[in-house]
mmCIF file of C-alpha atoms in Angstrom:
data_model
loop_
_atom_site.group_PDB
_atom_site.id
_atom_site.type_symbol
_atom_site.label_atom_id
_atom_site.label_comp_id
_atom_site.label_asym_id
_atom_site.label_seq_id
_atom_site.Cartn_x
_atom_site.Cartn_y
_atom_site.Cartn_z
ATOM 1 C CA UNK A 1447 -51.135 -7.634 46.063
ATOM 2 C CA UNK A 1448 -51.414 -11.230 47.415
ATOM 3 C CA UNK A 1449 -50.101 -11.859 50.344
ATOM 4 C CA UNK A 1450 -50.979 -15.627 50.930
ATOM 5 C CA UNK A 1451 -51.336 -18.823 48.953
ATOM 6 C CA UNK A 1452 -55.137 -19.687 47.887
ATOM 7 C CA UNK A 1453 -56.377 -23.203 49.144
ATOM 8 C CA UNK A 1454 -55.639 -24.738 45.856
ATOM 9 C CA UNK A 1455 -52.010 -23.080 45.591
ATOM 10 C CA UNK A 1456 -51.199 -24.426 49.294
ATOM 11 C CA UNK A 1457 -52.222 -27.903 47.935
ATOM 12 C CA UNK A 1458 -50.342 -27.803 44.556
ATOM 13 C CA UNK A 1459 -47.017 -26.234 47.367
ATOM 14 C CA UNK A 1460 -47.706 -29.227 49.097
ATOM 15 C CA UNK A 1461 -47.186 -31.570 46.513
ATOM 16 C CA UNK A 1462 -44.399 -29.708 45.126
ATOM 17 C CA UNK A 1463 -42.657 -30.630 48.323
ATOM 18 C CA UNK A 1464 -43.286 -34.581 47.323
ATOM 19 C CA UNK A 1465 -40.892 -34.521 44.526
ATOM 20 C CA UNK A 1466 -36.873 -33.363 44.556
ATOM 21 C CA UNK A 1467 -37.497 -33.180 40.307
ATOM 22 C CA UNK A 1468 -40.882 -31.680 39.193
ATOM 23 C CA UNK A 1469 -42.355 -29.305 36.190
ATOM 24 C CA UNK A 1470 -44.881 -26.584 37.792
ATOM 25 C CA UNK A 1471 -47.839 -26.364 34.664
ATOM 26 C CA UNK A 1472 -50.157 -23.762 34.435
ATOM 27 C CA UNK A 1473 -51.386 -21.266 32.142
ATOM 28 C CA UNK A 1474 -50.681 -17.567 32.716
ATOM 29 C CA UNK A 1475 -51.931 -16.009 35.568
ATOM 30 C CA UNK A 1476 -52.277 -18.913 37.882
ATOM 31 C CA UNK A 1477 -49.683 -17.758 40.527
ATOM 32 C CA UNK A 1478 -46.801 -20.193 39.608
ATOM 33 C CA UNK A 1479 -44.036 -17.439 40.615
ATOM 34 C CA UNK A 1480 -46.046 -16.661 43.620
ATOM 35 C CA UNK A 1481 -46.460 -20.552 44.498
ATOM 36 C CA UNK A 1482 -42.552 -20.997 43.594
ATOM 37 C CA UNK A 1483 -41.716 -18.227 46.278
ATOM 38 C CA UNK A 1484 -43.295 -19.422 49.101
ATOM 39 C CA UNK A 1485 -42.220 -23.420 48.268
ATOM 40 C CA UNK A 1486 -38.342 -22.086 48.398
ATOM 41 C CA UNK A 1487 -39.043 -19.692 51.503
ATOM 42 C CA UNK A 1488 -40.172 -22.649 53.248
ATOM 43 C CA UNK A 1489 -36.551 -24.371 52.148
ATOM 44 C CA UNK A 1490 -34.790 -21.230 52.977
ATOM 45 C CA UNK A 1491 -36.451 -21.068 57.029
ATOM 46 C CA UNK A 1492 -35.408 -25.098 57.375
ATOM 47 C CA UNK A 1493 -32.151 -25.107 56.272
ATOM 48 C CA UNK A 1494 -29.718 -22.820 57.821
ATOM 49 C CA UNK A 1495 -27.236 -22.981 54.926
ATOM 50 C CA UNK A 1496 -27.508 -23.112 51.313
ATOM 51 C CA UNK A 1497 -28.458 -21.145 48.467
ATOM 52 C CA UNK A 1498 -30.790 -21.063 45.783
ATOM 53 C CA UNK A 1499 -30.456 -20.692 41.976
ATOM 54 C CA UNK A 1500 -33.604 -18.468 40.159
ATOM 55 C CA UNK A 1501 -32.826 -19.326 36.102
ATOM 56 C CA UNK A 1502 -34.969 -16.805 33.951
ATOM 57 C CA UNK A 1503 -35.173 -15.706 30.188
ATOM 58 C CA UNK A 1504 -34.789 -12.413 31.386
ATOM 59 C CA UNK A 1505 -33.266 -9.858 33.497
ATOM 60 C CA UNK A 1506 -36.706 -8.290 34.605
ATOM 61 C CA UNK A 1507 -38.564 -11.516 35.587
ATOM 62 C CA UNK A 1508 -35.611 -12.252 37.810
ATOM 63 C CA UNK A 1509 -36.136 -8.545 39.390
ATOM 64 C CA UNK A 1510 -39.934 -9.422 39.440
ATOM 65 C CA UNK A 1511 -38.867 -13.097 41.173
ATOM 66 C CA UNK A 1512 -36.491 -10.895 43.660
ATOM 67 C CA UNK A 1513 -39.223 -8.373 44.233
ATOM 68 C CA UNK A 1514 -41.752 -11.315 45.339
ATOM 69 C CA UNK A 1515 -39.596 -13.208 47.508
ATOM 70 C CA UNK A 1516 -38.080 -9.919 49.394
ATOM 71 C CA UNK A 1517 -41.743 -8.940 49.780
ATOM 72 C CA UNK A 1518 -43.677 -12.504 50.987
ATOM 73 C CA UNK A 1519 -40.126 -12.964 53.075
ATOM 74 C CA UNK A 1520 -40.724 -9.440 55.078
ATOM 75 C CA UNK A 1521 -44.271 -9.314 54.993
ATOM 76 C CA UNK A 1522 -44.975 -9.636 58.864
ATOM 77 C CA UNK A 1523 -41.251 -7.919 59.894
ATOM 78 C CA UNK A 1524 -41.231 -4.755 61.456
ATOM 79 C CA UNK A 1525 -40.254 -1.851 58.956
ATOM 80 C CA UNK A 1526 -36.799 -1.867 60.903
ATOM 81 C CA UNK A 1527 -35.798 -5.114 60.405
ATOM 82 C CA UNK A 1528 -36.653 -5.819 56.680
ATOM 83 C CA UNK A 1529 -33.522 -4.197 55.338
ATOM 84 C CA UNK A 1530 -31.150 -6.543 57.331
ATOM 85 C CA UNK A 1531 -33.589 -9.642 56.268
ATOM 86 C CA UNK A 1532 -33.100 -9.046 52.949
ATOM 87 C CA UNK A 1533 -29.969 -8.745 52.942
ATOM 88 C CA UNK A 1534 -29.474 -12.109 54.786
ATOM 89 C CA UNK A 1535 -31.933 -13.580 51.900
ATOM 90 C CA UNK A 1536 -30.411 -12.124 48.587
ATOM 91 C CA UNK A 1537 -27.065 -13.558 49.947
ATOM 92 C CA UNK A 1538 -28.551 -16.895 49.654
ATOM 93 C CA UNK A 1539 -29.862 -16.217 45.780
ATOM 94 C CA UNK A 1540 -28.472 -16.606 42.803
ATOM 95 C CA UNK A 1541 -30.025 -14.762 39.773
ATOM 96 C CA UNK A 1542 -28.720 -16.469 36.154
ATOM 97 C CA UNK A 1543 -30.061 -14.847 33.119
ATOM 98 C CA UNK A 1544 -30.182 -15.452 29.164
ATOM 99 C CA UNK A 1545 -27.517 -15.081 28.070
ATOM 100 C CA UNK A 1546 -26.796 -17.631 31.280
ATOM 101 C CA UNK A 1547 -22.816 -16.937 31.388
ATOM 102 C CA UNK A 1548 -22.612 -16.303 35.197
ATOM 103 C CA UNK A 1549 -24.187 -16.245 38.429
ATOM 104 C CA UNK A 1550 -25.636 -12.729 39.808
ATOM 105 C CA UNK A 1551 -25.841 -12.152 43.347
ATOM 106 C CA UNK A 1552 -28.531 -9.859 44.853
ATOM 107 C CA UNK A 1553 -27.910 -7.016 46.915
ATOM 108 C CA UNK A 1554 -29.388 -3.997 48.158
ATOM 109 C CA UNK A 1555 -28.181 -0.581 47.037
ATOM 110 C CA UNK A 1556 -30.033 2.137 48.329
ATOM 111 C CA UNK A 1557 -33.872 1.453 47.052
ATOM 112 C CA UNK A 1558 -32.533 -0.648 44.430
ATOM 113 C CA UNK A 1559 -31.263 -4.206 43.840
ATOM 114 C CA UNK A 1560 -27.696 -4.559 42.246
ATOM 115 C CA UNK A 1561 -25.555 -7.550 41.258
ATOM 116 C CA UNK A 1562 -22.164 -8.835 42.194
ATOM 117 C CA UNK A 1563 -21.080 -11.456 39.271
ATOM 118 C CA UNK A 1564 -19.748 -14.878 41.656
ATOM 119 C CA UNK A 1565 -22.876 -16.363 42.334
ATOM 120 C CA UNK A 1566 -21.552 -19.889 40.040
ATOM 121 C CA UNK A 1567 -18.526 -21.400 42.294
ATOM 122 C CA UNK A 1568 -18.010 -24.961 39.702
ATOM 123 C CA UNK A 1569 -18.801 -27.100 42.299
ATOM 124 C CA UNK A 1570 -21.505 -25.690 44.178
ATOM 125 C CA UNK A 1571 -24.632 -27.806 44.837
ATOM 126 C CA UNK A 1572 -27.577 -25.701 45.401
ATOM 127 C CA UNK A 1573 -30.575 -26.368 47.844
ATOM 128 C CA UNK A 1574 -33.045 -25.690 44.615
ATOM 129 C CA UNK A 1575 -32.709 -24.722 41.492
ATOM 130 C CA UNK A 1576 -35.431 -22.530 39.745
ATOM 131 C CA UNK A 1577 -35.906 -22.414 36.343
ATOM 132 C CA UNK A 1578 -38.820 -19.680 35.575
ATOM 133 C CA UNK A 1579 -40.430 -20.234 31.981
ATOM 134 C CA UNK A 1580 -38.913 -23.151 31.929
ATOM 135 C CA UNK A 1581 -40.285 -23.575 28.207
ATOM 136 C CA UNK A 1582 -38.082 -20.614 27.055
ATOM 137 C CA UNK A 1583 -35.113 -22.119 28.473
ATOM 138 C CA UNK A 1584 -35.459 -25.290 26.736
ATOM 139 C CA UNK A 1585 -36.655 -24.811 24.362
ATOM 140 C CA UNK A 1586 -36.063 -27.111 20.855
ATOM 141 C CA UNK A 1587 -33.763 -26.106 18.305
ATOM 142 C CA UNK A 1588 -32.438 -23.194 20.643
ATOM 143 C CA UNK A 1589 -28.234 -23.158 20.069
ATOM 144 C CA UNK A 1590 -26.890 -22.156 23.610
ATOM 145 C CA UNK A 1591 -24.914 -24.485 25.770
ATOM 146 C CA UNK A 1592 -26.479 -24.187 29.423
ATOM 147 C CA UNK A 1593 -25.322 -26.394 31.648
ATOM 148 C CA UNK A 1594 -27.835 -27.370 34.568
ATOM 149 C CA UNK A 1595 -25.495 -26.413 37.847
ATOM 150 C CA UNK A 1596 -26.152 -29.134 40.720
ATOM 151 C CA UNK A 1597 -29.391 -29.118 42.760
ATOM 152 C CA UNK A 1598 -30.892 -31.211 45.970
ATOM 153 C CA UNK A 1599 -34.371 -30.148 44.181
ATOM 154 C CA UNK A 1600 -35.127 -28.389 40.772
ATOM 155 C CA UNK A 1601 -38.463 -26.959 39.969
ATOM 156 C CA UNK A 1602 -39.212 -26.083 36.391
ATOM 157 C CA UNK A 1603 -42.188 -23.394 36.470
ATOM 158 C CA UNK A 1604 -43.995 -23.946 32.704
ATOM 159 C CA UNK A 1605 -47.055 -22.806 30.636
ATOM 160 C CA UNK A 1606 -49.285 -25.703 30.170
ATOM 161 C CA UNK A 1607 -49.499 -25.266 26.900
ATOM 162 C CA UNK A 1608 -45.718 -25.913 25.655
ATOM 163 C CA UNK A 1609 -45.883 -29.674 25.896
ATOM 164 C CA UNK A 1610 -42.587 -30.203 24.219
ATOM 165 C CA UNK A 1611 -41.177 -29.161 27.881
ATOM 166 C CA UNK A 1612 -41.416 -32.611 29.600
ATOM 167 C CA UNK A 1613 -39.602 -34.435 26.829
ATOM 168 C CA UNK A 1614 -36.856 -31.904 25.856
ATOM 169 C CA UNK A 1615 -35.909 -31.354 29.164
ATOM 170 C CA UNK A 1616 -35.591 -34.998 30.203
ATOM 171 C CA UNK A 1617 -33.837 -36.711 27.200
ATOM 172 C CA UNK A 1618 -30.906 -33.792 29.123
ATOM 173 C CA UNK A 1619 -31.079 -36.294 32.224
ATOM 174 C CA UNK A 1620 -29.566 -39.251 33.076
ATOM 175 C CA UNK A 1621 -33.101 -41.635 33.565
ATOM 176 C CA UNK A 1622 -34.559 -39.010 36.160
ATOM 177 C CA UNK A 1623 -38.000 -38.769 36.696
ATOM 178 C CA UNK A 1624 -39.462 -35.768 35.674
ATOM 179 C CA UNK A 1625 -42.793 -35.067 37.918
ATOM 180 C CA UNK A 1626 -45.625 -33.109 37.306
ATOM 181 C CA UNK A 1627 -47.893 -30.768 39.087
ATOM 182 C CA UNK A 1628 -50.682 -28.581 37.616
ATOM 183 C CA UNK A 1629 -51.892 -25.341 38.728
ATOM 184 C CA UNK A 1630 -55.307 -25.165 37.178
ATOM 185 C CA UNK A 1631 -56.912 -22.201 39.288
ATOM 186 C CA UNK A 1632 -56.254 -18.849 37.554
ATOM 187 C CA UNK A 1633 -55.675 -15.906 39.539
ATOM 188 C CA UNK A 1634 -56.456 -12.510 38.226
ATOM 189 C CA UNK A 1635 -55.873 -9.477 40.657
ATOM 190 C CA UNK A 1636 -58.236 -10.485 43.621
ATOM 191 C CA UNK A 1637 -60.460 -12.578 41.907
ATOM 192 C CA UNK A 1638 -60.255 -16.051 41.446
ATOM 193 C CA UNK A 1639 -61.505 -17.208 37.532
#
């Protein structure tokens, strides 16, 4: 498993840090999840408070997303620490899911994650907001109302090729600029394509 950002995935993080409002693009396979975890574990190590909302189509990418960030998060802890990391992470997380009614908290139980359902307070303002396959979640004609809770940053994480993304998503915002960065390196197990 990877472990660290390529050179071109540190430089795309980079300029993901540029922008409070930006759309991740890149086809499948080019590490946005990956680059997404490591851009909001740098956010969670400078600010001491806060939490972060992971939006996802689906219950298992949001255990994948969990997964990744426990993992990268841990990765150089002793064995007898990463429990209590953890821990201190997935109470900073909220996980919301199609059909996007509440906010799931993270927790550990035993070797599993589990959910407590009062991750949403109404007016909570999050550090970031993630919205994985962004152009599932907004996508046209779709008849759900959703909300966007309050964010200091939101990162939309996209496939390249759903262009409709950039224009459905901002005629939702009041005149905000909608930036874009593009992942064009693709990733498959160890070897770069």
């Amino acid at each position: 498993s990877f472990s660290k950002l390529t050179p071109h995935q540190s430089e795309k993080c980079e300029q993901l840090r540029q922008f409070s409002f930006v759309n991740l693009l890149a086809p499948a396979g080019a590490g946005k999840t990956f680059v997404a975890v490591q851009y909001i574990l740098d956010i969670v190590r400078n600010e001491s408070t806060g939490r972060v909302l992971y939006v996802a189509p689906s219950k298992s990418l949001g255990y994948f997303f969990l997964q990744w960030l426990a993992t990268v998060y841990t990765l150089e802890d002793p064995p007898e620490d990463r429990y209590r990391k953890i821990e201190e992470l997935f109470g900073r997380v909220v996980l919301l899911h199609d059909p996007y009614n509440y906010g799931r908290v993270p927790q550990i139980l035993g070797s599993s994650i589990g959910f407590s359902d009062d991750g949403l307070a109404k007016d909570q303002q999050f550090l970031i907001a993630v919205y994985d396959e962004a152009h599932q979640i907004f996508r046209p004609g779709l008849s759900r109302e959703f909300s966007r809770p309050p964010a200091q940053r939101t990162l939309l994480l996209s496939d390249d090729s759903q262009s409709f993304l950039d224009h459905t998503f901002t005629e939702q915002q009041d005149m905000e600029k909608l930036e874009r960065v593009t992942l064009d390196e693709v990733i498959r197990c160890s070897q770069r394509v």
